[in-house]
GROMACS .gro file of C-alpha atoms in nm:
model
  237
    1UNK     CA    1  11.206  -0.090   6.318
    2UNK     CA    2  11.546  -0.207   6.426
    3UNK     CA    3  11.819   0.047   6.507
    4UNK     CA    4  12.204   0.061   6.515
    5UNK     CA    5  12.351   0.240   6.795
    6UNK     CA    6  12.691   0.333   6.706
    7UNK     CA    7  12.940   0.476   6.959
    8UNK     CA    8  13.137   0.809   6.975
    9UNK     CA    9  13.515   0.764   6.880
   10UNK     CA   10  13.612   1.029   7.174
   11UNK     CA   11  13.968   1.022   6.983
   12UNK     CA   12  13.859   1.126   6.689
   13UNK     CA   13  13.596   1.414   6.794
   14UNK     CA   14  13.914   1.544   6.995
   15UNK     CA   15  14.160   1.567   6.673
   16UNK     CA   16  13.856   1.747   6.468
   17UNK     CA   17  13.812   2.027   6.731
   18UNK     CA   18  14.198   2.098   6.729
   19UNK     CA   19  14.213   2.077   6.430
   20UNK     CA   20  13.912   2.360   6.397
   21UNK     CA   21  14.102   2.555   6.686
   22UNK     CA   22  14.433   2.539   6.500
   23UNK     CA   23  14.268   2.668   6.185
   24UNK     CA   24  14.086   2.971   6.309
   25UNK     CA   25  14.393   3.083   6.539
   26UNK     CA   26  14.598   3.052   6.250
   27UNK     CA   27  14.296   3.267   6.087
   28UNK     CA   28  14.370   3.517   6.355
   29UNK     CA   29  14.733   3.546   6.354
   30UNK     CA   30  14.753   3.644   5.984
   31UNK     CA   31  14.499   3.887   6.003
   32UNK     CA   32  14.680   4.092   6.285
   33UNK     CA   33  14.945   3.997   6.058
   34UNK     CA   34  14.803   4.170   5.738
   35UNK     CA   35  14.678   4.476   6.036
   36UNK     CA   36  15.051   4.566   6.133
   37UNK     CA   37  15.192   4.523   5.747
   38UNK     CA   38  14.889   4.783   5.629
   39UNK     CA   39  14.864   5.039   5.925
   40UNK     CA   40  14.843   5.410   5.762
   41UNK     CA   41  15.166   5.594   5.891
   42UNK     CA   42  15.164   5.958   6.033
   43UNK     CA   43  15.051   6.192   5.855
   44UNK     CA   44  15.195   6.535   5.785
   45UNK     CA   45  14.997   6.807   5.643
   46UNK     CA   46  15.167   7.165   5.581
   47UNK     CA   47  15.039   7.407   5.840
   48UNK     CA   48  14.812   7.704   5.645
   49UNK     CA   49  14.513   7.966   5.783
   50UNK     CA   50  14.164   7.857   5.830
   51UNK     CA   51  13.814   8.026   5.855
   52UNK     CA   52  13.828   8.244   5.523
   53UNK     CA   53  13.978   8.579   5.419
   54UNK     CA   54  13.652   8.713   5.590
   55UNK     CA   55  13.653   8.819   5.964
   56UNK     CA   56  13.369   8.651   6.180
   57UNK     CA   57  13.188   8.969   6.218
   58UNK     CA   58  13.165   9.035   5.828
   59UNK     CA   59  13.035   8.650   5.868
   60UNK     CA   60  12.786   8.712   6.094
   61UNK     CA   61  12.667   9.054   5.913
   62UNK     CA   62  12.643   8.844   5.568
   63UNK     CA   63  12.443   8.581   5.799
   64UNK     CA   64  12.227   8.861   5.916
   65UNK     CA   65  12.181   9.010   5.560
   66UNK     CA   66  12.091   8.623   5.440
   67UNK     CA   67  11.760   8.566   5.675
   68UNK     CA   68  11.626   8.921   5.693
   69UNK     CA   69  11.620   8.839   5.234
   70UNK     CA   70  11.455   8.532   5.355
   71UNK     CA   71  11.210   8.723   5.587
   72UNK     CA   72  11.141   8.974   5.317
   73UNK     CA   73  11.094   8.705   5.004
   74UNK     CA   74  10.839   8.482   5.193
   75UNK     CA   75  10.687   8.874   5.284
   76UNK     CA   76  10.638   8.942   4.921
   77UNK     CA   77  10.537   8.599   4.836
   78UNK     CA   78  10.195   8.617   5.078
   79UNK     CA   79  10.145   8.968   4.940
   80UNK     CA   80  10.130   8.867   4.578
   81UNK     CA   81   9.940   8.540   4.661
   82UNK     CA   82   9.652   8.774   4.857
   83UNK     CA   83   9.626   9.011   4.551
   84UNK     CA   84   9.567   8.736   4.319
   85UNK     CA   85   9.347   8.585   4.523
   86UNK     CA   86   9.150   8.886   4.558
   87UNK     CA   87   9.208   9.014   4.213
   88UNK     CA   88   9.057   8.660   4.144
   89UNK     CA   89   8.764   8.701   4.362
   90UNK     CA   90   8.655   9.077   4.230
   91UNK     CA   91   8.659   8.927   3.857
   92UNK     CA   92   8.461   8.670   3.973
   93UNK     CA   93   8.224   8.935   4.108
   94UNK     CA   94   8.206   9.173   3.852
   95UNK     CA   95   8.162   8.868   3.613
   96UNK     CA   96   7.831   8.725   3.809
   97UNK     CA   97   7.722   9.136   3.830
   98UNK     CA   98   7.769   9.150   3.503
   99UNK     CA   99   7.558   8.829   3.376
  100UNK     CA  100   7.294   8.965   3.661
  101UNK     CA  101   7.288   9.276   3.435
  102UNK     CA  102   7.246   9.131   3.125
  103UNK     CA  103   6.927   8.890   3.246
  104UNK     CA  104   6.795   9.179   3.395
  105UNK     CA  105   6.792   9.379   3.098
  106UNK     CA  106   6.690   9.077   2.895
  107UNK     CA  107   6.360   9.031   3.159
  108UNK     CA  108   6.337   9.419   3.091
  109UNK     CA  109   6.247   9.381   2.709
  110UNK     CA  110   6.077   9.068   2.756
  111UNK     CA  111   5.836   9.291   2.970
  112UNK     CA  112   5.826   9.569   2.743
  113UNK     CA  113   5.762   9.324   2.418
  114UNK     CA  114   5.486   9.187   2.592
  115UNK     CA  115   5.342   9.518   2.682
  116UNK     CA  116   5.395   9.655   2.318
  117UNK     CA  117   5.197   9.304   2.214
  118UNK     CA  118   4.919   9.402   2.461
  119UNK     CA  119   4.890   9.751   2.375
  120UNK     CA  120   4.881   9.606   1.950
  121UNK     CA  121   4.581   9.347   2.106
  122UNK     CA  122   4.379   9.592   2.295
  123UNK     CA  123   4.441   9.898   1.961
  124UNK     CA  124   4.330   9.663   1.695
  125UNK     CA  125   4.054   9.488   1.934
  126UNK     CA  126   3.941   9.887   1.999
  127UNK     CA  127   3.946   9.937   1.627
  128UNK     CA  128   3.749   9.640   1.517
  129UNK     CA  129   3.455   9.761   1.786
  130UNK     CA  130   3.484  10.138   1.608
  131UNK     CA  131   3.435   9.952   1.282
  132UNK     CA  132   3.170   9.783   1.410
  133UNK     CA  133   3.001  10.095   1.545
  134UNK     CA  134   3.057  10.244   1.252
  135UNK     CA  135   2.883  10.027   1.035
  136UNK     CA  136   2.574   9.993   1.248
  137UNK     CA  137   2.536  10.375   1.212
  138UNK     CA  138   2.569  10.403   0.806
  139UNK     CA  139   2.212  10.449   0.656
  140UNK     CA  140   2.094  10.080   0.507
  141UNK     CA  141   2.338   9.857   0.667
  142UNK     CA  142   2.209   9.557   0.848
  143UNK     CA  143   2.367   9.518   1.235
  144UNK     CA  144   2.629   9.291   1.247
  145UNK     CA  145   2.872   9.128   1.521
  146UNK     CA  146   3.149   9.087   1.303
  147UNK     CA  147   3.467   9.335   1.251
  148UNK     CA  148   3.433   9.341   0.924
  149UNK     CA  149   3.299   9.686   0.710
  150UNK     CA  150   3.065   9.602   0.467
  151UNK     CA  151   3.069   9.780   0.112
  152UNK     CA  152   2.863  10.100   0.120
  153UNK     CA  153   2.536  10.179  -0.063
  154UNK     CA  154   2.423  10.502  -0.205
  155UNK     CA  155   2.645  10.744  -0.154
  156UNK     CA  156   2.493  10.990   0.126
  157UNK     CA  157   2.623  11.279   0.372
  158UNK     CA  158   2.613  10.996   0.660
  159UNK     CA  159   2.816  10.763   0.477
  160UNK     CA  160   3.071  11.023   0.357
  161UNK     CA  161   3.090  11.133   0.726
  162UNK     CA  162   3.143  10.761   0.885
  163UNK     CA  163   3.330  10.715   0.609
  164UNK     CA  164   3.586  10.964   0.661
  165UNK     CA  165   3.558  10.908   1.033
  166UNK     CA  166   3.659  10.535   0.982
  167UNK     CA  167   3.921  10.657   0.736
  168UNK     CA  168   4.063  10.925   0.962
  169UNK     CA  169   4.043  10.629   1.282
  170UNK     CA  170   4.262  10.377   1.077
  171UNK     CA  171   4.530  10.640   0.990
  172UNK     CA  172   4.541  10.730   1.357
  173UNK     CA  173   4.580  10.399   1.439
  174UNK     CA  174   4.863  10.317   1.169
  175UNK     CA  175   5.042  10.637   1.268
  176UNK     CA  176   5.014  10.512   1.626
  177UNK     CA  177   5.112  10.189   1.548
  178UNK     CA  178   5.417  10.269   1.326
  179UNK     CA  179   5.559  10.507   1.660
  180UNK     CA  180   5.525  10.221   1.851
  181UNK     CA  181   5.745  10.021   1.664
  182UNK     CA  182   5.985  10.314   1.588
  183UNK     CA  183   5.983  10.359   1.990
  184UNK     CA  184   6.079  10.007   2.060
  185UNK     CA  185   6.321   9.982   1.798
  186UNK     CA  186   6.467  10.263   1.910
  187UNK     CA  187   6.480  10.108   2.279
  188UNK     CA  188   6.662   9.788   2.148
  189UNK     CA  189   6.928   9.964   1.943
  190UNK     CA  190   6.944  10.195   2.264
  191UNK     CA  191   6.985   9.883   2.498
  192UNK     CA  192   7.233   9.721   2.233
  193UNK     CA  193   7.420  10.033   2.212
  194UNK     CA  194   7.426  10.037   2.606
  195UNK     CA  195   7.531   9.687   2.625
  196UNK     CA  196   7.846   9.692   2.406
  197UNK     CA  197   7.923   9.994   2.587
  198UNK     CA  198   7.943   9.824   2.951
  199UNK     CA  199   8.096   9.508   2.789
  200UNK     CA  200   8.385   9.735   2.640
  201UNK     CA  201   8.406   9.923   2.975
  202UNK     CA  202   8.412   9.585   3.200
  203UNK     CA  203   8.709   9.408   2.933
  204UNK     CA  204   8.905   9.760   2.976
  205UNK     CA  205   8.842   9.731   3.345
  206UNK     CA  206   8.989   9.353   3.365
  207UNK     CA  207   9.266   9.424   3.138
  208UNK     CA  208   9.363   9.728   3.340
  209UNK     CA  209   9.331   9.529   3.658
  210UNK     CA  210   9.514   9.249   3.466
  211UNK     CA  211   9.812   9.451   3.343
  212UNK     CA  212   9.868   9.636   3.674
  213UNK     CA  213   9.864   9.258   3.862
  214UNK     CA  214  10.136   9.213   3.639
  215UNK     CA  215  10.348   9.506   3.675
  216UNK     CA  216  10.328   9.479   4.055
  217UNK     CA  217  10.432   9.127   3.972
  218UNK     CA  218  10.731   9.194   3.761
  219UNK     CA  219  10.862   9.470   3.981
  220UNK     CA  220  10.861   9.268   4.310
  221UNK     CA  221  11.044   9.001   4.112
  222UNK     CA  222  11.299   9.241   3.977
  223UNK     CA  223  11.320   9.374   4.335
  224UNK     CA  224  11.352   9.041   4.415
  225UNK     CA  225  11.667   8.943   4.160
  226UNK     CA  226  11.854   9.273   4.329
  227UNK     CA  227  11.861   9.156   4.663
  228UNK     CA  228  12.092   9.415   4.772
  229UNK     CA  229  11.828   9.632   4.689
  230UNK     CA  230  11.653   9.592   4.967
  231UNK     CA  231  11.899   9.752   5.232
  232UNK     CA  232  11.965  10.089   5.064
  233UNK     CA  233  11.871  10.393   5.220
  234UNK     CA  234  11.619  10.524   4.977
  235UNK     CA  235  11.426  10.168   4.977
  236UNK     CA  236  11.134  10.084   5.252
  237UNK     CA  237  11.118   9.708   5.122
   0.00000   0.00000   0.00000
C-alpha cells in the first residue's frame, strides 16, 4: 500500500544525544563524587604477637602426633572390619556344617527305620512259614498255604511237642522283637541326647566367639578415645 516517508529532523536527533551525554557524565561525576566522600581512611591496628604461645617445633611435633593417630585409626579400622568379616564367614560355616550334620543323622535313622521295618517283614514272614510247617506236621491236620494255625484235635505227644515248639518260636520272636524296639529307642534318645549336646556346644561356641568380637571391639575403641595412649612406652599400638 501507500507509504509516508518522513524525514530526519538532524536538529533534533543532535539535542537528544547531548542531552543523553550530559546525563550519564553527570551520572559519572557524582559517583566519583559519592567514591571520594566514602573512601575508608587508614587504618591503625595496635601492634601484638602472632603464631601462638606454641613454638613451631612443638607445632610440627603436634602435626606429627596428628597423622601417625590418623595412620593408626584407619589401621584398626581394616583390622576390625577383616575379623568381622571372617568371624562372619566361620559362622556361616559352622552353620551349613552344622545343618549337613543334622540331615546326615536324619538320613542315618531313616536307614536304620527302614532296616528295623525289614528285619519286622522278613521275622514275621519267617514265622508265618514255621507256623505253616508246623501245622502240616501235627497228626490229622489237612495241608494248608495259609499262615494261619488251625485248632488242634486229640490231644497227642506230636501235638504237645509242635505245640510247645510253636509256643516256644513265638516267645522267641516277641522277645526278639521287643529288643529291637528297646534297641532303636534307645538309638533315638541316644541321637537326641547327642544332638542337644552339639547344639548347646555350637551356641556356646558362637557366643564365645561373639563376646570376644566384642571385647576386642570395645578395647580398640577405648584405645581409640585415649589417643595419647598410643605413644607411651609400654604400648606397641
Amino acid at each position: 500500500g501507500p507509504y509516508v516517508l518522513v524525514t530526519p529532523n538532524e536538529t533534533r536527533r543532535k539535542q537528544l544525544q547531548q542531552s543523553k551525554l550530559s546525563f550519564a557524565k553527570k551520572e559519572l561525576d557524582d559517583l566519583e563524587q559519592w567514591k571520594k566522600e566514602h573512601r575508608p581512611g587508614p587504618i591503625s591496628l595496635v601492634p601484638q604477637r602472632l603464631g601462638g604461645s606454641e613454638s613451631e617445633a612443638r607445632v610440627r611435633q603436634n602435626q606429627q602426633m596428628i597423622l601417625m593417630q590418623s595412620k593408626y585409626q584407619k589401621k584398626h579400622k581394616r583390622e576390625e572390619y577383616v575379623k568381622a568379616k571372617k568371624a562372619a564367614e566361620e559362622a556361616e560355616i559352622l552353620k551349613k556344617k552344622a545343618i549337613q550334620r543334622e540331615k546326615a543323622e536324619r538320613l542315618e535313622v531313616k536307614k536304620r527305620q527302614e532296616e528295623m521295618q525289614r528285619r519286622e517283614m522278613f521275622l514275621e514272614d519267617q514265622k508265618c512259614k514255621t507256623n505253616e510247617l508246623l501245622n502240616r506236621l501235627d497228626v490229622g491236620l489237612p495241608k494248608s498255604d495259609s499262615c494261619q494255625i488251625a485248632n488242634p484235635g486229640p490231644e497227642s505227644t506230636a501235638w504237645k511237642r509242635s505245640h510247645a515248639y510253636k509256643q516256644a518260636l513265638r516267645e522267641d520272636e516277641n522277645r526278639r522283637l521287643e529288643e529291637m524296639r528297646q534297641e532303636q529307642q534307645r538309638k533315638a534318645e541316644l541321637l537326641e541326647f547327642k544332638q542337644k549336646q552339639e547344639e548347646e556346644t555350637r551356641t556356646r561356641t558362637l557366643k564365645n566367639e561373639q563376646r570376644r568380637v566384642n571385647n576386642a571391639f570395645l578395647d580398640r575403641l577405648q584405645n581409640r578415645t585415649q589417643p595419647n595412649n598410643i605413644y607411651n612406652p609400654g604400648n606397641t599400638g
